[in-house]
Short mmCIF file of C-alpha atoms in Angstrom, two decimals:
data_model
loop_
_atom_site.label_atom_id
_atom_site.label_comp_id
_atom_site.label_asym_id
_atom_site.label_seq_id
_atom_site.Cartn_x
_atom_site.Cartn_y
_atom_site.Cartn_z
CA GLY A 82 28.18 115.20 123.34
CA ALA A 83 28.23 111.57 124.33
CA THR A 84 27.87 110.35 127.89
CA LEU A 85 31.10 108.55 128.76
CA ALA A 86 31.12 105.30 130.73
CA SER A 87 32.59 105.26 134.21
CA GLY A 88 36.23 104.26 134.67
CA ILE A 89 39.63 105.75 135.29
CA THR A 90 39.71 109.20 133.69
CA TRP A 91 42.55 111.11 132.03
CA ASN A 92 43.03 114.64 133.41
CA GLY A 93 46.45 115.55 131.95
CA ASN A 94 47.31 117.55 135.08
CA THR A 95 51.06 116.86 134.88
CA ASP A 96 52.13 116.13 131.30
CA ASN A 97 51.16 113.97 128.30
CA ASP A 98 52.76 110.71 129.51
CA TRP A 99 50.25 107.82 129.73
CA ASN A 100 52.35 106.29 132.54
CA THR A 101 52.30 109.33 134.87
CA THR A 102 49.91 108.51 137.72
CA THR A 103 48.97 112.17 138.39
CA ASN A 104 47.53 112.40 134.86
CA TRP A 105 44.72 110.05 135.92
CA THR A 106 41.77 110.25 138.32
CA PRO A 107 42.12 108.31 140.55
CA GLU A 108 45.91 108.72 140.59
CA ARG A 109 47.14 105.46 139.07
CA VAL A 110 47.86 104.16 135.59
CA PRO A 111 44.98 102.03 134.21
CA THR A 112 45.52 98.28 134.12
CA GLU A 113 44.55 95.59 131.61
CA THR A 114 41.17 95.03 133.28
CA GLU A 115 40.09 98.68 133.34
CA LYS A 116 38.20 101.05 131.12
CA ALA A 117 39.93 104.39 130.56
CA ILE A 118 38.13 107.59 129.62
CA ILE A 119 39.76 110.42 127.70
CA PRO A 120 37.54 113.50 127.89
CA VAL A 121 38.20 116.86 126.29
CA VAL A 122 40.89 118.63 128.34
CA SER A 123 42.59 121.97 127.75
CA THR A 124 46.13 120.54 127.33
CA ASN A 125 48.20 117.38 127.64
CA TYR A 126 46.46 114.59 125.80
CA PRO A 127 47.96 111.13 126.44
CA THR A 128 50.92 109.78 124.51
CA SER A 129 52.44 106.36 125.11
CA GLY A 130 55.87 105.32 123.91
CA SER A 131 55.69 101.94 125.64
CA ALA A 132 53.29 99.01 125.42
CA VAL A 133 49.79 99.57 126.83
CA ASP A 134 47.55 96.70 127.89
CA ILE A 135 44.04 97.88 128.79
CA ASN A 136 40.48 96.59 128.55
CA SER A 137 39.14 99.61 126.64
CA VAL A 138 39.42 103.34 126.05
CA THR A 139 36.47 105.66 125.42
CA MET A 140 37.41 108.95 123.74
CA ALA A 141 35.24 112.07 123.71
CA ASN A 142 34.71 114.23 120.63
CA GLY A 143 37.84 116.38 120.21
CA SER A 144 40.11 114.29 122.43
CA SER A 145 43.37 112.73 121.27
CA LEU A 146 45.50 109.64 121.94
CA ILE A 147 48.91 108.82 120.46
CA SER A 148 50.73 105.51 120.83
CA THR A 149 54.07 104.64 119.25
CA SER A 150 54.17 101.09 120.65
CA THR A 151 51.77 98.18 121.00
CA PHE A 152 48.36 99.06 122.40
CA SER A 153 45.97 96.25 123.28
CA GLY A 154 42.32 96.76 124.15
CA SER A 155 39.49 98.35 122.24
CA ILE A 156 39.08 102.06 121.51
CA THR A 157 35.79 103.85 120.97
CA TYR A 158 36.26 107.27 119.39
CA THR A 159 33.25 109.59 119.32
CA ARG A 160 32.67 112.48 116.94
CA ASN A 161 29.79 114.91 117.33
CA LEU A 162 27.90 115.92 114.19
CA ALA A 163 26.20 119.13 115.27
CA THR A 164 23.83 119.36 112.29
CA THR A 165 22.21 116.98 109.81
CA ASN A 166 24.52 118.29 107.07
CA TRP A 167 27.10 116.10 105.36
CA TYR A 168 30.46 115.69 107.16
CA LEU A 169 33.78 114.29 105.97
CA ILE A 170 35.17 111.65 108.35
CA SER A 171 37.51 108.67 108.49
CA SER A 172 37.81 105.78 110.93
CA PRO A 173 40.53 106.44 113.55
CA VAL A 174 40.61 102.76 114.57
CA VAL A 175 41.29 99.43 112.90
CA GLY A 176 38.45 96.93 112.58
CA GLN A 177 35.28 99.03 112.58
CA THR A 178 32.80 97.44 110.20
CA TYR A 179 30.14 99.19 108.17
CA ASN A 180 26.91 97.18 108.38
CA ASP A 181 23.23 97.65 109.25
CA ALA A 182 24.04 97.57 112.99
CA TYR A 183 26.53 100.44 112.50
CA VAL A 184 23.92 102.43 110.56
CA THR A 185 21.32 101.97 113.31
CA ALA A 186 23.70 102.62 116.23
CA ASN A 187 24.98 105.83 114.64
CA GLY A 188 21.73 107.23 113.27
CA ILE A 189 22.97 107.23 109.67
CA ALA A 190 20.40 108.74 107.31
CA SER A 191 18.65 106.75 104.60
CA GLY A 192 18.51 107.86 100.99
CA ALA A 193 16.84 106.75 97.79
CA GLY A 194 16.39 103.00 97.50
CA SER A 195 18.97 101.15 99.58
CA ASN A 196 21.37 104.12 99.75
CA ARG A 197 22.63 105.11 103.19
CA GLY A 198 23.96 108.50 104.26
CA ILE A 199 27.56 107.38 104.09
CA ALA A 200 29.67 107.25 100.93
CA SER A 201 33.20 107.00 99.62
CA TYR A 202 34.41 109.39 96.93
CA VAL A 203 35.17 108.00 93.47
CA THR A 204 38.02 110.08 92.01
CA GLY A 205 37.78 108.62 88.49
CA ASP A 206 34.36 110.13 87.76
CA ASP A 207 33.96 112.68 90.61
CA SER A 208 31.02 110.81 92.14
CA TRP A 209 29.94 109.28 95.44
CA ASP A 210 29.62 105.54 96.05
CA TYR A 211 26.82 105.30 98.64
CA MET A 212 26.93 102.39 101.02
CA GLN A 213 23.90 100.15 100.78
CA ALA A 214 21.55 98.50 103.25
CA GLY A 215 22.68 94.93 103.87
CA GLU A 216 26.35 95.51 102.97
CA SER A 217 29.11 94.62 105.42
CA PHE A 218 32.81 95.48 105.16
CA PRO A 219 35.54 97.14 107.25
CA PHE A 220 36.25 100.84 106.91
CA THR A 221 39.55 101.34 105.04
CA PRO A 222 42.24 103.03 107.19
CA GLY A 223 43.08 106.47 105.78
CA SER A 224 40.06 106.58 103.45
CA GLY A 225 37.67 109.45 103.88
CA TYR A 226 33.90 109.12 103.84
CA SER A 227 31.03 111.54 103.58
CA VAL A 228 28.44 110.90 106.30
CA LYS A 229 25.03 112.29 107.18
CA ARG A 230 23.01 111.48 110.30
CA SER A 231 19.21 111.50 110.28
CA THR A 232 19.28 113.68 113.45
CA VAL A 233 21.93 115.73 115.25
CA GLY A 234 24.16 113.52 117.39
CA ASP A 235 27.29 111.44 117.72
CA ILE A 236 28.90 108.81 115.56
CA SER A 237 31.50 106.47 116.96
CA PHE A 238 34.12 104.05 115.74
CA THR A 239 35.19 101.05 117.83
CA GLY A 240 38.23 98.94 117.08
CA THR A 241 41.89 98.69 117.94
CA MET A 242 44.64 101.30 118.04
CA PRO A 243 46.41 101.72 114.71
CA VAL A 244 50.14 101.85 115.47
CA ASP A 245 51.55 101.07 112.02
CA ASN A 246 52.07 103.47 109.15
CA VAL A 247 49.05 103.79 106.87
CA SER A 248 49.43 104.29 103.12
CA ILE A 249 46.64 105.12 100.73
CA ALA A 250 46.86 105.45 96.95
CA ILE A 251 46.35 108.97 95.62
CA THR A 252 45.37 109.51 92.00
CA ASN A 253 45.07 112.59 89.80
CA GLY A 254 41.98 114.60 90.65
CA TYR A 255 40.22 115.05 93.97
CA ASN A 256 40.92 112.46 96.67
CA LEU A 257 39.15 112.04 100.01
CA VAL A 258 41.56 110.90 102.72
CA GLY A 259 41.43 111.20 106.48
CA ASN A 260 43.40 110.79 109.68
CA PRO A 261 43.63 107.03 110.39
CA TYR A 262 44.64 107.59 114.04
CA PRO A 263 42.74 108.73 117.17
CA SER A 264 45.01 111.75 117.44
CA TYR A 265 42.97 114.91 117.06
#
């Protein structure tokens, strides 16, 4: 898994309330200047029903975060891809952009020509639309993607917390959709 940055760390020792000090190490609620870490814990992942103002949150593979109010600060959500097989994923944050820097940082495989190892599914003709070298656009919330790394490792998505409802058009045939929130 990924090595998480240092900061105030969620332990979930008491309950799932973001604002309970004993859920954090050290025992205090993170402030707007801090970086929070949410590792994998056995129970009690954080939920916030009130506004959160934080510098950033780093989330480990398999962790979860739910917010039903405003949530400022960036979120980096990591997912481990344990093989070089194809995986189905979606972006659990708003604002992550697909571009050459994303491909490099996440070890996305290369294919024939300018094809990259990340594609959206085209329902109309049951095909894959491979992303290309040199393209740049935001991931669509709720849309699923097929992704393949060139080596075993992590991919991550960095953006802001989605707190609004997400709708995605579904058509007859197969559709590839995914969870648009960082709630595991």
